[in-house]
Coordinates of C-alpha atoms and ligand atoms in Angstrom, one line a residue:
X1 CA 16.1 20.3 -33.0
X2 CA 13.9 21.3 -30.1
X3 CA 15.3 21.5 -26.9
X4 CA 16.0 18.2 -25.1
X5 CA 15.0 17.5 -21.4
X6 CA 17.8 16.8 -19.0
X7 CA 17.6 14.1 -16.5
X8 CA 19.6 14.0 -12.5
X9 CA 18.8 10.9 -11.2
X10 CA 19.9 10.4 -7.2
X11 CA 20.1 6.9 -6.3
X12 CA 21.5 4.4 -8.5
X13 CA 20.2 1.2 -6.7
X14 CA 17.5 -1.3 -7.4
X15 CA 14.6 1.3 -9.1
X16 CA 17.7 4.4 -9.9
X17 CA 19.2 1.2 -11.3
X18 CA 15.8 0.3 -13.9
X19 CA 15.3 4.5 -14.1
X20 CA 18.9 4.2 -16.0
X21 CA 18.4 1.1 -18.0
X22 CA 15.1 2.9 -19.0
X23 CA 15.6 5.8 -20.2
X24 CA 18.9 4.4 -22.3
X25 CA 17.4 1.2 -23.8
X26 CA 14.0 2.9 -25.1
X27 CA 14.9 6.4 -26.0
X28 CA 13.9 6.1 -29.3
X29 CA 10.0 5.2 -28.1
X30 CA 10.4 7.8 -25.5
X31 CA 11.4 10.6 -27.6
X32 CA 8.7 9.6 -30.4
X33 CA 5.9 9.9 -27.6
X34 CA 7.4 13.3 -25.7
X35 CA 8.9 14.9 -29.1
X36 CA 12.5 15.9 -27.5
X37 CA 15.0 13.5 -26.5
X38 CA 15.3 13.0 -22.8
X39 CA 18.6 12.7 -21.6
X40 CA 20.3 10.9 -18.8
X41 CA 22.8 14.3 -17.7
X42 CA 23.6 12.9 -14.1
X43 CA 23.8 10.2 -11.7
X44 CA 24.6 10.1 -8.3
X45 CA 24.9 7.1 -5.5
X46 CA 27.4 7.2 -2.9
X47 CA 28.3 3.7 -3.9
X48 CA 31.3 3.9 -6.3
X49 CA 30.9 0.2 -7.4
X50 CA 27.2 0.8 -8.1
X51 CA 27.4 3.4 -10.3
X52 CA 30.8 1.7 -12.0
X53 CA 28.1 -1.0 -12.9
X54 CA 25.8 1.2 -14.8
X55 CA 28.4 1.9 -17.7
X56 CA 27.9 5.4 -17.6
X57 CA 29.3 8.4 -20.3
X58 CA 32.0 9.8 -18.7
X59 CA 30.9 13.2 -16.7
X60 CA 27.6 11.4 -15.9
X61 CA 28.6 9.8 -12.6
X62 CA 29.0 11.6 -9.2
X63 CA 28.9 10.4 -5.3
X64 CA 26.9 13.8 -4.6
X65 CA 23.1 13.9 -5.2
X66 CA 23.5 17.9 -4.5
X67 CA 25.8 18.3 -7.9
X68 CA 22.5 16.5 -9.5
X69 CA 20.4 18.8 -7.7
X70 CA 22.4 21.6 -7.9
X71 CA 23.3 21.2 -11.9
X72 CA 22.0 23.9 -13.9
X73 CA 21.9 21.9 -17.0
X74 CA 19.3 19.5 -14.9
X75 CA 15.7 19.7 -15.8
X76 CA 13.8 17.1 -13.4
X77 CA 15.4 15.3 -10.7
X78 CA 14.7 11.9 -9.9
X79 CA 15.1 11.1 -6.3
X80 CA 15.5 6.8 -5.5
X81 CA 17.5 7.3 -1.9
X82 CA 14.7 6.8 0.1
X83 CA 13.9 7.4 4.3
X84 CA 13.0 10.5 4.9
X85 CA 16.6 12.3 6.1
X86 CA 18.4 13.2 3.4
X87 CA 15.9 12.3 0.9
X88 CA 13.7 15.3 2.2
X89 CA 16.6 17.6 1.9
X90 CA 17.4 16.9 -1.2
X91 CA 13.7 17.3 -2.4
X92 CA 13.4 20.5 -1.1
X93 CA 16.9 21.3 -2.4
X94 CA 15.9 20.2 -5.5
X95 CA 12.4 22.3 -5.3
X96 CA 14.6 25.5 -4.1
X97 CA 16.7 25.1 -7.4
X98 CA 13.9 25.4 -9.6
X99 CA 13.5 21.5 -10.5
X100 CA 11.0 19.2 -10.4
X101 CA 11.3 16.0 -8.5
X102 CA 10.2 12.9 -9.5
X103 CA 10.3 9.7 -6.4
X104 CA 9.2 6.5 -5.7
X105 CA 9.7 7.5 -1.9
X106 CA 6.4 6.5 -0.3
X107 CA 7.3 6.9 3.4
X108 CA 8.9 10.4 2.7
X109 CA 5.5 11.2 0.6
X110 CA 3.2 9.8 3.5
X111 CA 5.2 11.6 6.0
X112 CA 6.2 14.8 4.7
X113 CA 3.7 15.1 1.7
X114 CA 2.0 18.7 2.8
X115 CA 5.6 20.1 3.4
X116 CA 7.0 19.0 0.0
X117 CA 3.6 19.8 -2.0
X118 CA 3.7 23.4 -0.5
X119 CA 7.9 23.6 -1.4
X120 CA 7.2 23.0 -4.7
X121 CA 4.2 24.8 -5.8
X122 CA 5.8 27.6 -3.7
X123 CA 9.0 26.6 -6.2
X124 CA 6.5 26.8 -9.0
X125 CA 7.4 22.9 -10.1
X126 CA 5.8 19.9 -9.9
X127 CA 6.5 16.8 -7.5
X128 CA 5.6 13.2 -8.9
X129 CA 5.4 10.0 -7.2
X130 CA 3.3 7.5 -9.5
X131 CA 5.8 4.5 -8.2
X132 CA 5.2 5.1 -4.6
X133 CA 2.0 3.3 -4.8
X134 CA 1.8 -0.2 -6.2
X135 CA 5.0 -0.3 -8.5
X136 CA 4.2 -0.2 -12.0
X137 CA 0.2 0.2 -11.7
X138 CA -0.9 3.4 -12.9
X139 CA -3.2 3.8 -10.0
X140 CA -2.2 7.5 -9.1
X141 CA -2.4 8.6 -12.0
X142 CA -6.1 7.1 -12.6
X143 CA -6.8 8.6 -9.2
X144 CA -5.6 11.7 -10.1
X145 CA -7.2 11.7 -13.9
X146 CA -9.6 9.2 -14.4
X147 CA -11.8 9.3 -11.8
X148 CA -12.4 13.0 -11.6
X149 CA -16.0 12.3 -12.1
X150 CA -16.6 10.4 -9.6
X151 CA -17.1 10.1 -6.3
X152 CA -14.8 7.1 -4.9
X153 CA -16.7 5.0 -2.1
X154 CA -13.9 1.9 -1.7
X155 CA -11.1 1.2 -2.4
X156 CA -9.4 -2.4 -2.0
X157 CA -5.5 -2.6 -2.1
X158 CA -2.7 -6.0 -1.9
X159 CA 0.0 -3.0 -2.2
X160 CA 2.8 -4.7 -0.4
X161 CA 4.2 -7.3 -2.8
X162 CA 6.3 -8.9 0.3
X163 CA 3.7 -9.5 2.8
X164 CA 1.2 -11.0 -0.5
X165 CA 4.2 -13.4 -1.4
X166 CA 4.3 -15.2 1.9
X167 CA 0.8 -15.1 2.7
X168 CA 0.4 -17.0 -0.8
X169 CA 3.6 -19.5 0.1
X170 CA 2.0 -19.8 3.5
X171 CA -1.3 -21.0 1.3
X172 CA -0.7 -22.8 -0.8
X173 CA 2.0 -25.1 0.8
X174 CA 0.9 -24.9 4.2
X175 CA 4.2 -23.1 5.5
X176 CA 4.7 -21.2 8.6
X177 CA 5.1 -17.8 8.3
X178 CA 9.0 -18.4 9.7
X179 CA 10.7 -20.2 7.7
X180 CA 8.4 -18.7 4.6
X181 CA 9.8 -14.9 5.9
X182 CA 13.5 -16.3 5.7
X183 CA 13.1 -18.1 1.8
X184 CA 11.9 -15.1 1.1
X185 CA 15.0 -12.9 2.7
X186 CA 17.3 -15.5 0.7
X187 CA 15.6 -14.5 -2.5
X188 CA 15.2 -10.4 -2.3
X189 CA 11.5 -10.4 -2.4
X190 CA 11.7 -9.1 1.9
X191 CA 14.4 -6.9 3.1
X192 CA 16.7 -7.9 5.8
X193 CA 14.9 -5.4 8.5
X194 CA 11.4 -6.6 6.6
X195 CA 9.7 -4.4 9.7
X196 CA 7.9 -1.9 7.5
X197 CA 6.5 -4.7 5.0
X198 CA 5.0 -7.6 7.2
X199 CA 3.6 -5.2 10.1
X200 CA 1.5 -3.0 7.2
X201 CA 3.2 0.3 7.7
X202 CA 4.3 0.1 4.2
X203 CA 1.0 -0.6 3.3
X204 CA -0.4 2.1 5.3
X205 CA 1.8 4.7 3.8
X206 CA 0.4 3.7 0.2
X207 CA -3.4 3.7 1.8
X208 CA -2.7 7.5 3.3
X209 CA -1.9 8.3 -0.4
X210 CA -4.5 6.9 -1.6
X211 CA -7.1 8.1 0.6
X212 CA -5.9 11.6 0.4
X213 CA -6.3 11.2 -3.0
X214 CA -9.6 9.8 -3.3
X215 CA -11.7 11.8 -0.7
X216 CA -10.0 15.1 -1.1
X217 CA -8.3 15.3 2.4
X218 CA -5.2 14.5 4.9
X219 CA -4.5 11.5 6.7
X220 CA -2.5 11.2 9.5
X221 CA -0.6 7.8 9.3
X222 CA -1.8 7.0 13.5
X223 CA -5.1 7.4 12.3
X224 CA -4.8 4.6 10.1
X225 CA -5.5 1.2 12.1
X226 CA -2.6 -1.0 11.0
X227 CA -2.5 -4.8 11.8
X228 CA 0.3 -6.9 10.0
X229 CA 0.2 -10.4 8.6
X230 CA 2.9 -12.1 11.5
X231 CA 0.0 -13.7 13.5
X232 CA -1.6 -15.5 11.1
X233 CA -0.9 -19.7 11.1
X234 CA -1.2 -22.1 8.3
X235 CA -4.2 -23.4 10.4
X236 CA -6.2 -20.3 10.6
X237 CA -5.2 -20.0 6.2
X238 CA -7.1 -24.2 6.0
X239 CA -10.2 -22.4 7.8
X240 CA -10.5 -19.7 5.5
X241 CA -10.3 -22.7 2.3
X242 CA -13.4 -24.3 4.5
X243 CA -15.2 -21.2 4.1
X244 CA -14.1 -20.7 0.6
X245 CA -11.8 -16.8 1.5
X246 CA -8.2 -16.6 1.0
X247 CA -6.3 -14.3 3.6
X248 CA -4.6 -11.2 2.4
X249 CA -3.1 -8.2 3.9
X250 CA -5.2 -5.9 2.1
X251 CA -5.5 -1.9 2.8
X252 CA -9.2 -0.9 2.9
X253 CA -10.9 2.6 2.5
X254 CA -14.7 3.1 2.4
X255 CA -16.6 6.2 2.4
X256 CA -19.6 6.9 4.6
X257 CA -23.0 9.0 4.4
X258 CA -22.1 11.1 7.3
X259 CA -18.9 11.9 5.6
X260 CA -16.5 9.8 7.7
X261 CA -14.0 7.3 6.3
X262 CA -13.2 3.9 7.0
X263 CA -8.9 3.3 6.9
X264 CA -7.6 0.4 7.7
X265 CA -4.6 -2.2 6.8
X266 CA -5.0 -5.9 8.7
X267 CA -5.1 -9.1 7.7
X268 CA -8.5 -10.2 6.0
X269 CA -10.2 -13.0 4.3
X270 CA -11.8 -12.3 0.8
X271 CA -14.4 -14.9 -1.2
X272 CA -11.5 -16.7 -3.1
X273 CA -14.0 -16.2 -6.3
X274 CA -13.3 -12.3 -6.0
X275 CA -10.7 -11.1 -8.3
X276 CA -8.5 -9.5 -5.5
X277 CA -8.2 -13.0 -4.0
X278 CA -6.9 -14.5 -6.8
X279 CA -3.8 -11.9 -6.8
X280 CA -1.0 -13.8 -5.5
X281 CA 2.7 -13.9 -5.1
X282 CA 4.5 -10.6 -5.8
X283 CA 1.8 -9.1 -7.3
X284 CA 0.0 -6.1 -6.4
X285 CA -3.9 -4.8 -7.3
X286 CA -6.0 -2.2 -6.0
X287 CA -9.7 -2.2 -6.5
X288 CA -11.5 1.3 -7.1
X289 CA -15.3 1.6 -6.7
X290 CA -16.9 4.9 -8.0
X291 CA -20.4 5.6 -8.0
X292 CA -20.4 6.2 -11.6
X293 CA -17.8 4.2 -13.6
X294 CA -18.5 1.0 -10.8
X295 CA -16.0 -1.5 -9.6
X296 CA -12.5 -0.9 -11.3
X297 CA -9.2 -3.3 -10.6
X298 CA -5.8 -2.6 -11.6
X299 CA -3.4 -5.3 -11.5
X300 CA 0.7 -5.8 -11.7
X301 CA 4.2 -5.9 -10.3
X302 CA 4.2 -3.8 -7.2
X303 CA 8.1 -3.8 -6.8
X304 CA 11.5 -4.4 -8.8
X305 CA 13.7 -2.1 -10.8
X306 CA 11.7 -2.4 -14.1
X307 CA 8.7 -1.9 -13.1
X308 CA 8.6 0.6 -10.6
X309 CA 11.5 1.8 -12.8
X310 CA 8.9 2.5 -16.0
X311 CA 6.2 4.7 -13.7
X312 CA 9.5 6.8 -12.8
X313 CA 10.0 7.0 -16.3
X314 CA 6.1 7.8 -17.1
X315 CA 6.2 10.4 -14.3
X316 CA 9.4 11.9 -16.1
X317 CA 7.8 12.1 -19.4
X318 CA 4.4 13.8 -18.2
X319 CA 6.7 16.6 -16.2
X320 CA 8.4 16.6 -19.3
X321 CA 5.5 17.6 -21.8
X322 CA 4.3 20.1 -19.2
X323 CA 7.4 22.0 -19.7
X324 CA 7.3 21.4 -23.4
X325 CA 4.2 23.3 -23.3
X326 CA 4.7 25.6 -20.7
X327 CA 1.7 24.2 -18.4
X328 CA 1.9 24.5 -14.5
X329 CA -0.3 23.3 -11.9
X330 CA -2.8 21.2 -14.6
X331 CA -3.2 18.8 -12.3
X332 CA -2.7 18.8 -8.0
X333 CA -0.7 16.3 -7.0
X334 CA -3.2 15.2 -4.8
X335 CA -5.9 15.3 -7.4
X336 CA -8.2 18.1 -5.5
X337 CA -7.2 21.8 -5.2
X338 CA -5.1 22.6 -2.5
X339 CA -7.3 24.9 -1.3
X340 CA -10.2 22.1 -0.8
X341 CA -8.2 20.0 1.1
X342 CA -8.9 19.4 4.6
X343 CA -8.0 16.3 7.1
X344 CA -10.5 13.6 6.9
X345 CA -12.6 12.3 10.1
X346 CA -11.7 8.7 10.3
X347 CA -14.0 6.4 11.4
X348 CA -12.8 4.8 14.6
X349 CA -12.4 1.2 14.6
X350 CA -14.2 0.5 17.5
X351 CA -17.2 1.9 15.2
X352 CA -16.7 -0.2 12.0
X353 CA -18.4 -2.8 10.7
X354 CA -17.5 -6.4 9.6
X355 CA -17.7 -10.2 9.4
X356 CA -15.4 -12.1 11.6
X357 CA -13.6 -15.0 11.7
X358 CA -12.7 -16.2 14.8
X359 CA -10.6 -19.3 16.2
X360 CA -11.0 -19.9 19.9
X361 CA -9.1 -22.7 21.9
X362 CA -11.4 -24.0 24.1
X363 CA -11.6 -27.6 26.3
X364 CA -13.8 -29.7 24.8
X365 CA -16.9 -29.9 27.6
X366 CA -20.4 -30.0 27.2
X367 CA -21.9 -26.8 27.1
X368 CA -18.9 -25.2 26.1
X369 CA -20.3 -23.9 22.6
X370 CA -23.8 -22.8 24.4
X371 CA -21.8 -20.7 26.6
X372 CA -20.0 -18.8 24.4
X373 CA -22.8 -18.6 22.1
X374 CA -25.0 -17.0 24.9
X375 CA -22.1 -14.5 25.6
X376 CA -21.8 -13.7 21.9
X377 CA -25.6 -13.0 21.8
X378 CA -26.0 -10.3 24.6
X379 CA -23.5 -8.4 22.3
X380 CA -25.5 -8.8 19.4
X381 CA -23.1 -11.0 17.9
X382 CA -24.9 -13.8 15.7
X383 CA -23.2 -16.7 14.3
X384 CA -23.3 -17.8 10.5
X385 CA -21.2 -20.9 11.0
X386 CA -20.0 -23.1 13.4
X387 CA -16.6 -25.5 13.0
X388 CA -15.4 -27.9 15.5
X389 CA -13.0 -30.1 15.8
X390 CA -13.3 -34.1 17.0
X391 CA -13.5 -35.4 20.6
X392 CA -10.1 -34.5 23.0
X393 CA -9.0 -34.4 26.1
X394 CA -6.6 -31.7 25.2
X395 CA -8.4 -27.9 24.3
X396 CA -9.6 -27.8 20.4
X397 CA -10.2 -25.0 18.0
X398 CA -13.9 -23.6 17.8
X399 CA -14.3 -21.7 14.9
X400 CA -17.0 -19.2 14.6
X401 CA -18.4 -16.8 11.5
X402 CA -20.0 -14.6 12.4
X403 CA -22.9 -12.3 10.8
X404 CA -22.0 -8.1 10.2
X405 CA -21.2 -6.8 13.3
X406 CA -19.7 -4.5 15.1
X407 CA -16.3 -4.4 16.2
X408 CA -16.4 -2.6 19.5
X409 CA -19.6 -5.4 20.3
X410 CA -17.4 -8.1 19.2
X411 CA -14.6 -6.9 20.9
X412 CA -16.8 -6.7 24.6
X413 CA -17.9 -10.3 23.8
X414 CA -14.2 -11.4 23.5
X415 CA -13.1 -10.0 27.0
X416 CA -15.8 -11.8 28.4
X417 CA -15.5 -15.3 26.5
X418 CA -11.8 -15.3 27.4
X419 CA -12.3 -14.5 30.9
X420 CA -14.1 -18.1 30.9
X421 CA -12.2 -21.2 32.7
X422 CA -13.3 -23.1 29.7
X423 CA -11.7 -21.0 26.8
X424 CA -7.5 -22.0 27.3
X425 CA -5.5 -19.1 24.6
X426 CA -6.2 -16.0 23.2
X427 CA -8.1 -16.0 19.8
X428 CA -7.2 -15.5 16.8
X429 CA -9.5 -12.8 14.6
X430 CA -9.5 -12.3 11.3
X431 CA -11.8 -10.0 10.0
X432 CA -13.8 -11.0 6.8
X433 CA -14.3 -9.0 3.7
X434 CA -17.7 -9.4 2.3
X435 CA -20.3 -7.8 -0.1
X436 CA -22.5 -7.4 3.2
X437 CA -20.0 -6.1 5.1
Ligands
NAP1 N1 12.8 -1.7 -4.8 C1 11.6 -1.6 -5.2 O1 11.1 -2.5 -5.9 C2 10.8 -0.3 -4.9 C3 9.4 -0.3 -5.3 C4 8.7 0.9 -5.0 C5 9.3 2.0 -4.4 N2 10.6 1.9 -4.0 C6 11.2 3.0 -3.4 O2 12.2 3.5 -4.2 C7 13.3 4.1 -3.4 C8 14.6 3.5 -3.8 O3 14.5 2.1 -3.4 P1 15.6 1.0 -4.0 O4 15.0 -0.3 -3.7 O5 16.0 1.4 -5.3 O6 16.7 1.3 -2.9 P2 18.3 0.8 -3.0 O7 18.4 -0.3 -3.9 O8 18.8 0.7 -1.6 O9 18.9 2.1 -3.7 C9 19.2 3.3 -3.1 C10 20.5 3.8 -3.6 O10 20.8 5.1 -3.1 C11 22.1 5.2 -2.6 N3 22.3 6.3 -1.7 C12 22.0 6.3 -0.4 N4 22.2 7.5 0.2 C13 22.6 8.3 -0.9 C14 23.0 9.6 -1.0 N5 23.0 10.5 0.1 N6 23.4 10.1 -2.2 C15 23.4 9.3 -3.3 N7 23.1 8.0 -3.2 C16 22.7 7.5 -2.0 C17 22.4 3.8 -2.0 O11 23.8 3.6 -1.9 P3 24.3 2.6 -0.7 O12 24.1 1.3 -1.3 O13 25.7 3.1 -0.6 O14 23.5 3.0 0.5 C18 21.7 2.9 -3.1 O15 22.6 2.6 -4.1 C19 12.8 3.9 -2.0 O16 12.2 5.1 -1.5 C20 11.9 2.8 -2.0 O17 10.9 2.8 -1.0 C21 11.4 0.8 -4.2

């Protein structure tokens, strides 16, 4: 029989946890697509009861990920720690010893990518991370693969199952974002520091990966413009029904003529008859344009140990055939040679271009709306639609859409309108995904 490949896995929780489960229950199907067996040889998790609960063969189980790494009867390592500590020194450990590393580590990937890409091609091995971005979706590997022909101009991503689940709860029931954050807390879909999930710096770790990937460059994670989702009230999701959007934390990348790029993660309304609206609840989708193959969308379960479990599996089993065949370096692991690589000039925000919603809190006077319209025109601001509310003595929401403009015009116009006596709280914006935008 040919030679089977041999599997350390480091990090025995939720996705080490699926990884296991994996590779036992469906080693038949595995070993009828890769041709060789691939076998589980270690585990390590420095919780004792977790890795009691995995029913492991006896000699499998260990508290030290550097007995994995440091096995010599180990193939591919699969590293499910995460942070970027000890993670990162077991990678490179891993890298020195002559394995390949398999992760579903996005924040040590966006932060320490270039290090760990030049380890192991130094190392001669390969570094995977196909679960880092959007769970189970395939996306990397598409980026890496499939779209080789193209030249990507957009890319449209809900990659952060946790923020899309209470942004849909907070739709479609009306709930605050609170009480919707602590359900939510109660049922594992946000983590008790839920920091990195609601304020988008998950998010904008996946969109660094997947700009890099797309456009052939680096991407430094500060020059991502990050907003998160903990601002936004039921009221300001019942405007965007009246306009016909849904609100989503969505990650956005658009290419421009002069060669700059557009990276951003805040909270946006979409046309709720666009397919990315309609992704709700855990679920995660990113939307690739190309200029050849069009407008693509790939669609699934972001998160949980199954699914983010089987593209660690599909990431083992690729790494796996290349040794089978003896192939190195077939394809970068940021899907353009190394040696074309070079940062990317981000597009400011200041300099980007959108439709806005906007809720202002204003008292209700006559004159009021011609006032603020007036402001809004000097900075070439032009309104598309107008919403406000019945007679009070108290202030009222005005809610404007406005036409494409630009942000640093619309910010100007802001400082202004707020500096009025008439406008009472600071407004809420929401910038507005559009086909003319
Ligand atoms: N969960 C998901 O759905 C998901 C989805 C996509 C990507 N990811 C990524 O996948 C990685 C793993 O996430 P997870 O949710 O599976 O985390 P998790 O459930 O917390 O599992 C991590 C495991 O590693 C163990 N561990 C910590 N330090 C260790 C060390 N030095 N040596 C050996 N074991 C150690 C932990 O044990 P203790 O309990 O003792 O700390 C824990 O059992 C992260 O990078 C995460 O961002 C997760």
């Amino acid at each position: 029989m040919a030679q089977a490949i041999h599997i350390g896995v480091i990090g025995a929780g939720t996705v080490g946890g699926g990884v296991v489960s994996i590779l036992q229950g469906n080693c038949g199907l595995i070993e009828q697509r890769l041709g060789v067996p691939m076998q589980l040889r270690r585990v390590a998790d420095s919780n004792p009861a977790t890795l009691a609960a995995l029913g492991l063969p006896e000699g499998v189980a260990t508290h030290d990920g550097f007995a994995v790494v440091n096995d010599p009867d180990v193939h591919v390592v699969v590293e499910l720690v995460g942070g970027d500590g000890i993670a990162r020194e077991l990678t490179l450990a891993a890298f020195a010893a002559g394995k390949h590393v398999v992760t579903a580590n996005k924040a040590l990937v966006a932060t320490h990518g270039e290090e760990l890409f030049s380890a192991a091609n130094k190392a001669g091995v390969q570094y995977m991370f196909e679960a880092a971005v959007g769970g189970g979706i395939p996306i990397l590997r598409a980026m890496r693969e499939s779209f080789t022909g193209d030249r990507i101009e957009s890319m449209l991503g809900i990659i952060n199952g946790t923020a899309n689940y209470i942004l849909t709860r907070m739709t479609d029931n009306g709930e605050a974002f609170g009480p919707v954050l602590a359900d939510a807390q109660a049922l594992g879909y946000a983590e008790a520091d839920p920091t990195y999930d609601i304020d988008g710096i998950d998010t904008a770790h996946k969109l660094a990966l997947l700009v890099g990937m797309a456009f052939g460059g680096q991407v430094g994670l500060d020059d991502i413009h990050t907003e998160g989702i903990r601002g936004i009230e039921p009221v300001d999701l019942d405007y965007a029904k009246a306009f016909g959007c849904k609100v989503k934390l969505l990650a956005i990348a658009k290419a421009h003529q002069d060669g700059s790029i557009e990276a951003r993660v805040h909270p946006t309304m979409v046309d709720q008859s666009r397919l990315i609206a309609q992704v709700d609840g855990v679920f995660n989708a990113v939307a690739v344009t190309g200029d050849r193959v069009g407008e693509t969308l790939f669609y699934g379960q972001g998160a949980g140990a199954m699914a983010t479990g089987s593209a660690v599996v599909g990431d083992l089993v690729a790494v796996a055939r290349d040794i089978r065949t003896g192939s190195r370096d077939r394809v970068p692991p940021m899907a353009f040679q190394a040696d074309q690589r070079s940062p990317l000039t981000i597009r400011p925000m200041a300099q980007i271009e959108s439709l806005y919603y906007l809720r202002l809190t204003v008292v209700d006077e006559p004159g009021v709306l011609a006032d603020i319209s007036g402001l809004f025109g000097q900075h070439q601001i032009s309104i598309a639609r107008v919403i406000q509310e019945g007679q009070s003595s108290e202030s009222v929401a005005l809610v404007i859409m406005t036409h494409r403009a630009r942000e640093q015009n619309l910010r100007q116009a802001l400082a202004e309108i707020e500096a009025l006596n008439c406008v009472t709280a600071p407004t809420t914006v929401i910038r507005v995904e559009s086909d003319d935008a």
